[in-house]
mmCIF file of C-alpha atoms in Angstrom:
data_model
loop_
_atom_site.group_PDB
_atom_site.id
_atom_site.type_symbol
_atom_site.label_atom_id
_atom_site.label_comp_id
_atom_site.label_asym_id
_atom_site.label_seq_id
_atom_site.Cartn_x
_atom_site.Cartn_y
_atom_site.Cartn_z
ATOM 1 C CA UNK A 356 0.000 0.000 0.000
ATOM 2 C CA UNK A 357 1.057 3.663 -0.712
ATOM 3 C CA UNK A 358 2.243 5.766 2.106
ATOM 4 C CA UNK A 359 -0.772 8.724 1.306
ATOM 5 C CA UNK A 360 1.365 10.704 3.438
ATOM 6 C CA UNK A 361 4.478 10.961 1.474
ATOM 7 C CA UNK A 362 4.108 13.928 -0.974
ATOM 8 C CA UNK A 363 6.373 12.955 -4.254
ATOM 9 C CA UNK A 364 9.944 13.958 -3.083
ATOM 10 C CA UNK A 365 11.553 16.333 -5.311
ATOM 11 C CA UNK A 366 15.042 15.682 -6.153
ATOM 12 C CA UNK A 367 16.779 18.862 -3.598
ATOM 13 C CA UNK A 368 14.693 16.575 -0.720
ATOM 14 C CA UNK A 369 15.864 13.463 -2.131
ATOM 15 C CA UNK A 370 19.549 14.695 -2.478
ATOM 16 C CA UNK A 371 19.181 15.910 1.258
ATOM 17 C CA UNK A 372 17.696 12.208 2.468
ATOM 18 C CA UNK A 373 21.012 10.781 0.585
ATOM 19 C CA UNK A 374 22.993 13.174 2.256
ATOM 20 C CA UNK A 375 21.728 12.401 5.836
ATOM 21 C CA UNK A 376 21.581 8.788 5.079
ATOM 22 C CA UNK A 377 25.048 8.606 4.165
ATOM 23 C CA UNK A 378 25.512 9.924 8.174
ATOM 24 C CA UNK A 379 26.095 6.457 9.653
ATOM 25 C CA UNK A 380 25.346 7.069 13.314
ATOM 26 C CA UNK A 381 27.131 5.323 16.118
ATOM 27 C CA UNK A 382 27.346 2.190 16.691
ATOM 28 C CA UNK A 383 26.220 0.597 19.825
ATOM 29 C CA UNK A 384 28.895 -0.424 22.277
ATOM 30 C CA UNK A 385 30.395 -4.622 22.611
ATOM 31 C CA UNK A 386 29.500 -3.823 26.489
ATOM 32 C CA UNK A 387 26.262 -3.207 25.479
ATOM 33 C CA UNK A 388 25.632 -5.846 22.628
ATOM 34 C CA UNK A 389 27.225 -8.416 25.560
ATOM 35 C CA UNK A 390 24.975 -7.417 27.607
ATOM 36 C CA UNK A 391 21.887 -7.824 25.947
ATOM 37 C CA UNK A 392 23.032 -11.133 24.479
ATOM 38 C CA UNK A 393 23.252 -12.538 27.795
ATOM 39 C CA UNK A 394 20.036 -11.201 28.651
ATOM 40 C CA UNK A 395 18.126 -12.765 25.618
ATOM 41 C CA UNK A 396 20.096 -16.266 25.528
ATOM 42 C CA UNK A 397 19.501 -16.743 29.211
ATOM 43 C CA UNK A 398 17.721 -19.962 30.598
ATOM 44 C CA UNK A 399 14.671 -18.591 32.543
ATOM 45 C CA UNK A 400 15.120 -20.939 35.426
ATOM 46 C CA UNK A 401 13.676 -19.328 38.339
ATOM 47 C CA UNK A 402 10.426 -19.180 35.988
ATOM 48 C CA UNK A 403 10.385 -22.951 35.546
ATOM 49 C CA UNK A 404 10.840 -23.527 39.057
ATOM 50 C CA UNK A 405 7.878 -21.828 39.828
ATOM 51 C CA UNK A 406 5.999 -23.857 36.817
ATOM 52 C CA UNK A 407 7.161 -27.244 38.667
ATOM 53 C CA UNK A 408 5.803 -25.829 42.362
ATOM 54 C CA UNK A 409 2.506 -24.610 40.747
ATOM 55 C CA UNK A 410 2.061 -28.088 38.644
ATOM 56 C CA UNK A 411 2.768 -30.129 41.891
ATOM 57 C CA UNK A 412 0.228 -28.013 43.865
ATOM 58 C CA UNK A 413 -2.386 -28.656 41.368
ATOM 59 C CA UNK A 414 -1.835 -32.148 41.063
ATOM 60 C CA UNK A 415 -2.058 -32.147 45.137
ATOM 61 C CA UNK A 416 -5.678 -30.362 44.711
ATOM 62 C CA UNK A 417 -6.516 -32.597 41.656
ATOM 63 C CA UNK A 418 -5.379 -36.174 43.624
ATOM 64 C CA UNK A 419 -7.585 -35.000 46.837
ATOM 65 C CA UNK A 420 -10.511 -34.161 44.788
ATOM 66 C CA UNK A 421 -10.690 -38.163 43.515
ATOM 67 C CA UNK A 422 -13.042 -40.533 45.321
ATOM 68 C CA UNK A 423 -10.951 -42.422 46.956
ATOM 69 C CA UNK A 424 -9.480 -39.167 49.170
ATOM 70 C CA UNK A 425 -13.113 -37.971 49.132
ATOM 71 C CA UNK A 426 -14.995 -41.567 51.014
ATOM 72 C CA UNK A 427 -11.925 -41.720 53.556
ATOM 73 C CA UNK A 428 -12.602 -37.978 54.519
ATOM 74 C CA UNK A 429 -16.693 -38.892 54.794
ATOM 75 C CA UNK A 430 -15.400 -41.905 57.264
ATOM 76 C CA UNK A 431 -13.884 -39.296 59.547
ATOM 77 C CA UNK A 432 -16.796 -36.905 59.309
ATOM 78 C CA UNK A 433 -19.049 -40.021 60.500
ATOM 79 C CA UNK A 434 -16.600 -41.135 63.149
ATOM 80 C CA UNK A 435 -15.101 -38.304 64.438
ATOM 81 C CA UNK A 436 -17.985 -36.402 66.476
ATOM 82 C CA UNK A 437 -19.109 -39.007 68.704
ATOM 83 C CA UNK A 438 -15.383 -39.710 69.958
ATOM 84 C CA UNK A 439 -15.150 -36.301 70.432
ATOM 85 C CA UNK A 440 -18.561 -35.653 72.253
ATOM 86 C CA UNK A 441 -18.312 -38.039 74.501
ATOM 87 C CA UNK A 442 -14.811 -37.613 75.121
ATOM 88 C CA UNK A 443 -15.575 -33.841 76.158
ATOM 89 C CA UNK A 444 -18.626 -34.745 78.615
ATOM 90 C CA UNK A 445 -17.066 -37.568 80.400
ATOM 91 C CA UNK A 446 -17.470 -36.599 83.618
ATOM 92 C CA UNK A 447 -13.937 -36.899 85.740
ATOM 93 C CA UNK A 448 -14.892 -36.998 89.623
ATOM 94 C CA UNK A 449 -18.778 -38.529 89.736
ATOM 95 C CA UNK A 450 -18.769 -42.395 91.646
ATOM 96 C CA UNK A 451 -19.215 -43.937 88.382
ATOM 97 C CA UNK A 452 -17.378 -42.316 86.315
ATOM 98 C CA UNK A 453 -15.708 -45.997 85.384
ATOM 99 C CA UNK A 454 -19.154 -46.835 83.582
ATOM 100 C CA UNK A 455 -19.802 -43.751 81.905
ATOM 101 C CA UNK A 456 -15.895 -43.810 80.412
ATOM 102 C CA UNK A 457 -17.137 -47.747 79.502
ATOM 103 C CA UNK A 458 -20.375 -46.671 78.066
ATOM 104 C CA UNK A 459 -18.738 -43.915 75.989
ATOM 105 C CA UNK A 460 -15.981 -46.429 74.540
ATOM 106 C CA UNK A 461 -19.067 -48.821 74.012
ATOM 107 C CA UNK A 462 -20.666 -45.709 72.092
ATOM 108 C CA UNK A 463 -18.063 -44.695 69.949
ATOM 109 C CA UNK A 464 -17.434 -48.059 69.322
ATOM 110 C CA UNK A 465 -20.588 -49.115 67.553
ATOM 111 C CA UNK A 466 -22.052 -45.459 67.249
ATOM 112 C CA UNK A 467 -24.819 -46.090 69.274
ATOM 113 C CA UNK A 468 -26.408 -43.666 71.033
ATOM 114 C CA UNK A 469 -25.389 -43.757 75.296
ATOM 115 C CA UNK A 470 -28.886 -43.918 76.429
ATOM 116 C CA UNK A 471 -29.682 -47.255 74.318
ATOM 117 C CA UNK A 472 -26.221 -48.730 75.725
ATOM 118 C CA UNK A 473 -26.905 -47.893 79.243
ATOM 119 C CA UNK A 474 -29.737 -49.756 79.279
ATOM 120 C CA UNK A 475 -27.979 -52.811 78.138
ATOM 121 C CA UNK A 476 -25.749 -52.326 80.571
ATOM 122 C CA UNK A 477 -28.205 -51.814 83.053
ATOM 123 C CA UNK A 478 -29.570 -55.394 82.175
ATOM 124 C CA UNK A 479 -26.727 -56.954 81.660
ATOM 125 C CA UNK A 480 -25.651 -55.987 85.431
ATOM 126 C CA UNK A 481 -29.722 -57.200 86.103
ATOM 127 C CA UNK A 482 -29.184 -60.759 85.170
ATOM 128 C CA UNK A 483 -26.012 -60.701 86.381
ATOM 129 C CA UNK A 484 -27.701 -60.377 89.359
ATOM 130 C CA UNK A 485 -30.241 -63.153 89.276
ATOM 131 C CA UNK A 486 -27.256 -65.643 88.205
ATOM 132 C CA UNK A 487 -25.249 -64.529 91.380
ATOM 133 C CA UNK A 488 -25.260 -68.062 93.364
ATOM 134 C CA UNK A 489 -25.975 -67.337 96.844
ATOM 135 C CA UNK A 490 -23.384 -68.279 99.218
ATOM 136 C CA UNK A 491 -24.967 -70.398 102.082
ATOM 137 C CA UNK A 492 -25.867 -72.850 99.620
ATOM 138 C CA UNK A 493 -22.426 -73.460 98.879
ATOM 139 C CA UNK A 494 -20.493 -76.118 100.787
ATOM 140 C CA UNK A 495 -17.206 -75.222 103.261
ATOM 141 C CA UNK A 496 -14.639 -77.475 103.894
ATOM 142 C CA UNK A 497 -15.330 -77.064 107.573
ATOM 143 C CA UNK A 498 -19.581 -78.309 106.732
ATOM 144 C CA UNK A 499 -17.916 -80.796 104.912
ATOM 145 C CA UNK A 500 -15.730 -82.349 107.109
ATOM 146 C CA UNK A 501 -18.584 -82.475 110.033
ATOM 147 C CA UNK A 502 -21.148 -83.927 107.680
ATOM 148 C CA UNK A 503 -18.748 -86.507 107.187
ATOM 149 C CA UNK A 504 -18.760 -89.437 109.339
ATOM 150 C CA UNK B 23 15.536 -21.632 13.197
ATOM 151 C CA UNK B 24 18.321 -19.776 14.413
ATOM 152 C CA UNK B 25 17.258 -17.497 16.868
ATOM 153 C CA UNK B 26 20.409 -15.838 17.702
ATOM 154 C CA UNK B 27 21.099 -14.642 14.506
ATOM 155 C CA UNK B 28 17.640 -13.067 14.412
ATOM 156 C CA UNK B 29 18.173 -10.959 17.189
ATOM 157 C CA UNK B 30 21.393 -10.013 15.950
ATOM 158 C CA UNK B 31 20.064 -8.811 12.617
ATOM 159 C CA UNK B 32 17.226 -6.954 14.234
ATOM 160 C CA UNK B 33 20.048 -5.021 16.559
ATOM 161 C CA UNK B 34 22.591 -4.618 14.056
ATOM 162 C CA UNK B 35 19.521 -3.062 11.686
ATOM 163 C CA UNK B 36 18.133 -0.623 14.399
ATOM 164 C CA UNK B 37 20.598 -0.621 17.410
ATOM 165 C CA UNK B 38 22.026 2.649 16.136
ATOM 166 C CA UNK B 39 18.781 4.198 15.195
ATOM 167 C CA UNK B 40 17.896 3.880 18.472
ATOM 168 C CA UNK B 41 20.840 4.981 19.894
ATOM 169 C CA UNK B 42 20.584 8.224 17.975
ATOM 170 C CA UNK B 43 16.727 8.261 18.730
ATOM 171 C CA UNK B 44 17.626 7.784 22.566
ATOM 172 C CA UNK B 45 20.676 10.608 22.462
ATOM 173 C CA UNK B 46 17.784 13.085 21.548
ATOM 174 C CA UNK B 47 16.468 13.057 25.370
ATOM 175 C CA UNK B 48 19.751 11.595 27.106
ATOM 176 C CA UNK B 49 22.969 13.462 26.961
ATOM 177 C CA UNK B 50 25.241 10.668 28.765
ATOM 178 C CA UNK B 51 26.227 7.840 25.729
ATOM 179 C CA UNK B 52 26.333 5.250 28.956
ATOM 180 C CA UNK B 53 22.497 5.776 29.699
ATOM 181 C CA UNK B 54 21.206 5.451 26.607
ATOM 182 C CA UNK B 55 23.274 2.475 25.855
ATOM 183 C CA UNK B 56 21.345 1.168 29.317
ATOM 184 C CA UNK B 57 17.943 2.546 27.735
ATOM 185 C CA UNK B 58 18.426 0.529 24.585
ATOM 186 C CA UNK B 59 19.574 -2.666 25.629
ATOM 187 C CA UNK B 60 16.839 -2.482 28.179
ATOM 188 C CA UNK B 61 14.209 -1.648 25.194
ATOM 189 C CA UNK B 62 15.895 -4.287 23.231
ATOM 190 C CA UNK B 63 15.546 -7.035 25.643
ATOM 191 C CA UNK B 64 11.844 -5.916 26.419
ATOM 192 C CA UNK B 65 11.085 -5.639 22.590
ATOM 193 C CA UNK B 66 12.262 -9.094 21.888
ATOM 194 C CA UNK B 67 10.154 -10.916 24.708
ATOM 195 C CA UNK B 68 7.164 -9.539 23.720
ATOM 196 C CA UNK B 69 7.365 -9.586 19.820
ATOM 197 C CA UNK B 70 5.252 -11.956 18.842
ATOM 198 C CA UNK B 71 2.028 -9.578 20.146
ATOM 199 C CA UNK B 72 2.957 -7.027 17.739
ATOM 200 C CA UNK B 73 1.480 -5.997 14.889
ATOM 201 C CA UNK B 74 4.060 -4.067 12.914
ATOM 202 C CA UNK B 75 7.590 -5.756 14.962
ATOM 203 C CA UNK B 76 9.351 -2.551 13.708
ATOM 204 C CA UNK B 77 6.910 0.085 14.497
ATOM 205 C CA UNK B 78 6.910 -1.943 18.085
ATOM 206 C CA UNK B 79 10.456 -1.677 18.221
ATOM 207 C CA UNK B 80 10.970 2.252 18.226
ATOM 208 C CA UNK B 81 7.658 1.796 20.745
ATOM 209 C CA UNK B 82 9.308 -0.094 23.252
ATOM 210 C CA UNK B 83 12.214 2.196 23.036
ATOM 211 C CA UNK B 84 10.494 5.378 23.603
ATOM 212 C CA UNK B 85 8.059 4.056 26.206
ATOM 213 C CA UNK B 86 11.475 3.021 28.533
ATOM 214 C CA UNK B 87 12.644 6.290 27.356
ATOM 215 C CA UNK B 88 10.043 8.270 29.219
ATOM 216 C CA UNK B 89 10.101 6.201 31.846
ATOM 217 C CA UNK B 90 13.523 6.194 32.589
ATOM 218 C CA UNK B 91 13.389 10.264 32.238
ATOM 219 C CA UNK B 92 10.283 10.166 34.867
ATOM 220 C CA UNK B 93 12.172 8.319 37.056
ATOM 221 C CA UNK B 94 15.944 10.121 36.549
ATOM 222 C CA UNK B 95 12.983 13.601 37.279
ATOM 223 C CA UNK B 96 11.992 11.946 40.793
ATOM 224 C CA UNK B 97 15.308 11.499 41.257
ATOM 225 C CA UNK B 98 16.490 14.503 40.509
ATOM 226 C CA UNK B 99 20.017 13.791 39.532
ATOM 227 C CA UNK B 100 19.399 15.774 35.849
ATOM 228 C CA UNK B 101 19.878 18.822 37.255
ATOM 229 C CA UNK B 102 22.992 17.757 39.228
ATOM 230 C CA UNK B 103 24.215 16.231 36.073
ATOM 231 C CA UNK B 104 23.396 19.362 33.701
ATOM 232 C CA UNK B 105 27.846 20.217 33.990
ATOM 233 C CA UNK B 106 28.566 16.405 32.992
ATOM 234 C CA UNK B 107 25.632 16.705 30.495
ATOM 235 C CA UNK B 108 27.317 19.519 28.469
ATOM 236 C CA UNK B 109 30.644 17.622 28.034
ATOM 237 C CA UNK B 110 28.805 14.772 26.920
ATOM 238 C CA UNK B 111 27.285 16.125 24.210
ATOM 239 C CA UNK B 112 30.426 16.921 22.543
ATOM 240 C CA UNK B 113 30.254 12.812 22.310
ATOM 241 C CA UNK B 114 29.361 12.191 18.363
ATOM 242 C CA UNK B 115 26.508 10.902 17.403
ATOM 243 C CA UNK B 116 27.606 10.076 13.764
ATOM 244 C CA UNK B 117 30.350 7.872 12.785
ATOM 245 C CA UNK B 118 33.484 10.239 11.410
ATOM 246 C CA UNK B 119 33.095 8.098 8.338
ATOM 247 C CA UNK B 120 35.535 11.322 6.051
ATOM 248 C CA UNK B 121 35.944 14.695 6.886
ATOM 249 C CA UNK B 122 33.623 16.328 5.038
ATOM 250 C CA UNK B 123 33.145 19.623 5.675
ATOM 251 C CA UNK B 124 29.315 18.843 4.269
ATOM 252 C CA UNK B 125 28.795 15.719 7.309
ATOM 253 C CA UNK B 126 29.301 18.630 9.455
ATOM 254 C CA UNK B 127 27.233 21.391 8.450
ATOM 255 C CA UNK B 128 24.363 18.636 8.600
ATOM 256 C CA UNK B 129 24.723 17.571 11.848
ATOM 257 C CA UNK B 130 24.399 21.423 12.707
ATOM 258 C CA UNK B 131 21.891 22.073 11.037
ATOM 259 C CA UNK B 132 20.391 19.014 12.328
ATOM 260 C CA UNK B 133 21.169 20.040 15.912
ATOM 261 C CA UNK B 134 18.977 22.950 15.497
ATOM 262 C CA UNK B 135 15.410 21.145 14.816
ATOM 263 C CA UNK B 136 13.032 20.601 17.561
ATOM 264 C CA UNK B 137 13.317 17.368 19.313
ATOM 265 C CA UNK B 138 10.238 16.536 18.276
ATOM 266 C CA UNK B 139 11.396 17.284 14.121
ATOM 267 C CA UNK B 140 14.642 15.348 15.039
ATOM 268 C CA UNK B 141 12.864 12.150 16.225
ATOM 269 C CA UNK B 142 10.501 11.935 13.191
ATOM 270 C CA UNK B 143 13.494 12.841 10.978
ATOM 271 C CA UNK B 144 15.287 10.367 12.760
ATOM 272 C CA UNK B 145 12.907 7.228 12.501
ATOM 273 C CA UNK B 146 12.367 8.373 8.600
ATOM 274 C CA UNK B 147 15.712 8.558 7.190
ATOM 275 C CA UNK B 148 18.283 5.887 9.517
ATOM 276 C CA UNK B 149 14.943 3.903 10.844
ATOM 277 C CA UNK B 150 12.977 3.426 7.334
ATOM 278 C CA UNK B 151 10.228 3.690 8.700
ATOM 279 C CA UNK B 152 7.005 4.758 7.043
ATOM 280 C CA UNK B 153 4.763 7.500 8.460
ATOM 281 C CA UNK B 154 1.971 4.912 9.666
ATOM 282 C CA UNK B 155 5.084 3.242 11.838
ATOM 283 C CA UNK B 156 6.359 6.646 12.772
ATOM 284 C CA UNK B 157 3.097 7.588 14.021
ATOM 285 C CA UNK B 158 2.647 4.489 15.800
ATOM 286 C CA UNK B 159 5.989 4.450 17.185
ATOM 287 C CA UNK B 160 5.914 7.929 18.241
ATOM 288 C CA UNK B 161 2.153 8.015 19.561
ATOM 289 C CA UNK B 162 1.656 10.750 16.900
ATOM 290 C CA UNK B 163 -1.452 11.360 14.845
ATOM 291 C CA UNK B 164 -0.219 10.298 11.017
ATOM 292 C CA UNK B 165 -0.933 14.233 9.826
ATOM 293 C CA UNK B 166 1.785 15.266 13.014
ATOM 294 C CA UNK B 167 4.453 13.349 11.666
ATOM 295 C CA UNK B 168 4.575 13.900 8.016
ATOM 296 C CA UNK B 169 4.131 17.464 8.683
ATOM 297 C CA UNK B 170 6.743 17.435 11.436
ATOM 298 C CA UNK B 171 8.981 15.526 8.517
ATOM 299 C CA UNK B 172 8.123 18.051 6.080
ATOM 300 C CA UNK B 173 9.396 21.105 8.150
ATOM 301 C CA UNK B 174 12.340 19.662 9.359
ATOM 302 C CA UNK B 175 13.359 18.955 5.787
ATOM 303 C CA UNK B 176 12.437 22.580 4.807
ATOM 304 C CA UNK B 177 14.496 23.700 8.004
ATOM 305 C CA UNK B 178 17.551 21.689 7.138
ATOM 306 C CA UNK B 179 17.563 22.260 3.284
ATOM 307 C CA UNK B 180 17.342 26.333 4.609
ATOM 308 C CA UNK B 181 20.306 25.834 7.368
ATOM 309 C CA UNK B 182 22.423 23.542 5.594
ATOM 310 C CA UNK B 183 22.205 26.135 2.213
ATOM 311 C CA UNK B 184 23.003 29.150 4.664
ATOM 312 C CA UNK B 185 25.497 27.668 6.253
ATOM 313 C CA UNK B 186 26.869 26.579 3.217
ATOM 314 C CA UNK B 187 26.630 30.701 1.792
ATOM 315 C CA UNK B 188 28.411 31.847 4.860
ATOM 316 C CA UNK B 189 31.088 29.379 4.298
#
C-alpha cells in the first residue's frame, strides 16, 4: 500500500535524504551488545521452578478431589464427632465415672447412642444379678468335714 | 531456526537508530546504551504480540525512554548532572566516516530542529520507517508526523544552504 502521506519527493529533498543517510550514526557499544546477548540467551530458570511448584500443587488439589481421598474424609466426618462428644462430657470426679468412660468407649465403638447402651448395661448388670449363686448354699470345707462321718 | 542470529540482525539493523533516537532526550552515551539494551531485551520478549515488529520496536524504546526520564525527574540527579551533560554532548553521534566539511554542516543544522522534528526525521531517514510506523511508534497522529517531517526537511535544506553561503 502507498504511504498517502508521502508527498512525491523532489530531487533537492531526495539529495538531502542521501545526504543524511550517508551519516552512519554510532554504533552501539560490545559492552552493550554483551549485555543484551546474555540477557536474551539466558535460561529462565527461576520461571520454571515456579511452573514445577505450581504443577505439583495442582496435582495435590486434583489427587484430593478423587473418590478415593473424598470416602476416607466422609469416614472421619461419620466417626469423628461421637469420639469427640463423649470424650468432652465424660465426667472426671462422679462415683461412676468408670461406667460412663465404659459406656462412651461402648458408644463410639458401635455409634450407638449412650442412652440405648446404658440400658444394656443396666440389664446386663440385672441378670447378672439373678445368676449370682448365693453363698450359704455353697459347701465349706469345715460343713464338709462335720457332715462326714 | 536460528534465533540468535535473528536478534542479531534486528540489533545490528536498528541498534544505532535507536541509539541516535535515545541521544535526543539523554545526553550521557552510557544511559542510553542502558535505555536501549533495556528496550531491546523488552522488545524481543514480547514480539510476537505485535502488529508491525518494527513500528513496536521504536515503541518499546520510547516508552522506557520516558520512563527512565520520569524516574531520573523523581530522582532529581538531571539537574545535578546538567555540567557532565554539556561535556557529553560533545560525544558524536555520527560515525566520522571522512571529513567532510558537508557531514558537518548537517549535523548542525540538524542540531537545530526541535526534538520533536529530530525524532521523526530520525525514525524516517536511519529507521525506514514509514509514516503509519512513525506515528505508531511515536504516539503521533499520522498528519503530526509527516508534517513534522516536512518542516524539518524545509528547516535543514534552509540551514544547511546558509550555512553553506556563509562558508
Amino acid at each position: 500500500m502507498n504511504d498517502p502521506h508521502q508527498a512525491p519527493p523532489s530531487s533537492e529533498q531526495l539529495a538531502l535524504e542521501a545526504q543524511l543517510r550517508s551519516m552512519l550514526p554510532i554504533d552501539l557499544s560490545t559492552d552493550s551488545q554483551i549485555s543484551i546477548k546474555s540477557r536474551l540467551e539466558r535460561r529462565p530458570t527461576s520461571f520454571h521452578h515456579v511452573q514445577c511448584v505450581a504443577a505439583i500443587a495442582a496435582c495435590a488439589l486434583i489427587a484430593m478431589s478423587l473418590p478415593v481421598f473424598q470416602h476416607a474424609r466422609n469416614q472421619q466426618r461419620v466417626t469423628r464427632p461421637i469420639r469427640s462428644r463423649y470424650s468432652s462430657t465424660l465426667p472426671i470426679d462422679v462415683a461412676n465415672d468408670e461406667k460412663q468412660f465404659a459406656i462412651a468407649t461402648y458408644s463410639n465403638a458401635l455409634a450407638q447412642s449412650p442412652a440405648s447402651l446404658n440400658a444394656i448395661l443396666e440389664r446386663q448388670s440385672r441378670k447378672a444379678e439373678c445368676d449370682e449363686v448365693d453363698d450359704s448354699q455353697i459347701p465349706r470345707t469345715g460343713d464338709l468335714s462335720i457332715a462326714t462321718p | 531456526m536460528d534465533k540468535t542470529a535473528d536478534w542479531n540482525t534486528w540489533l545490528a539493523e536498528h541498534g544505532p537508530t535507536m541509539l541516535l533516537l535515545v541521544r535526543q532526550w539523554v545526553a550521557h552515551r552510557a544511559d542510553a546504551e542502558d535505555i536501549v539494551q533495556e528496550a531491546f531485551v523488552r522488545f524481543w520478549k514480547s514480539r510476537h504480540r505485535a502488529v508491525d515488529p518494527k513500528a513496536y520496536l521504536y515503541v518499546c524504546a520510547k516508552r522506557y525512554l520516558l520512563e527512565w526520564l520520569r524516574t531520573e525527574q523523581r530522582r532529581g540527579r538531571r539537574e545535578q548532572d546538567s555540567a557532565i551533560d554539556r561535556a557529553s554532548i560533545s560525544t558524536p553521534l555520527f560515525k566520522q566516516l571522512s571529513d567532510r566539511e558537508d557531514h558537518r554542516r548537517l549535523e548542525i543544522s540538524l542540531g537545530a530542529l526541535s526534538t520533536e522534528q529530530r525524532e521523526v526525521v530520525i525514525l524516517r531517514i536511519w529507521g525506514g520507517l514509514s509514516f503509519p510506523q512513525i506515528s505508531e511508534a511515536l504516539a503521533i497522529p499520522l498528519n503530526t508526523a509527516s508534517s513534522r517531517y516536512r518542516y524539518a526537511l524545509a528547516t535543514l535544506r534552509k540551514n544547511f544552504v546558509e550555512e553553506s553561503i556563509h562558508e
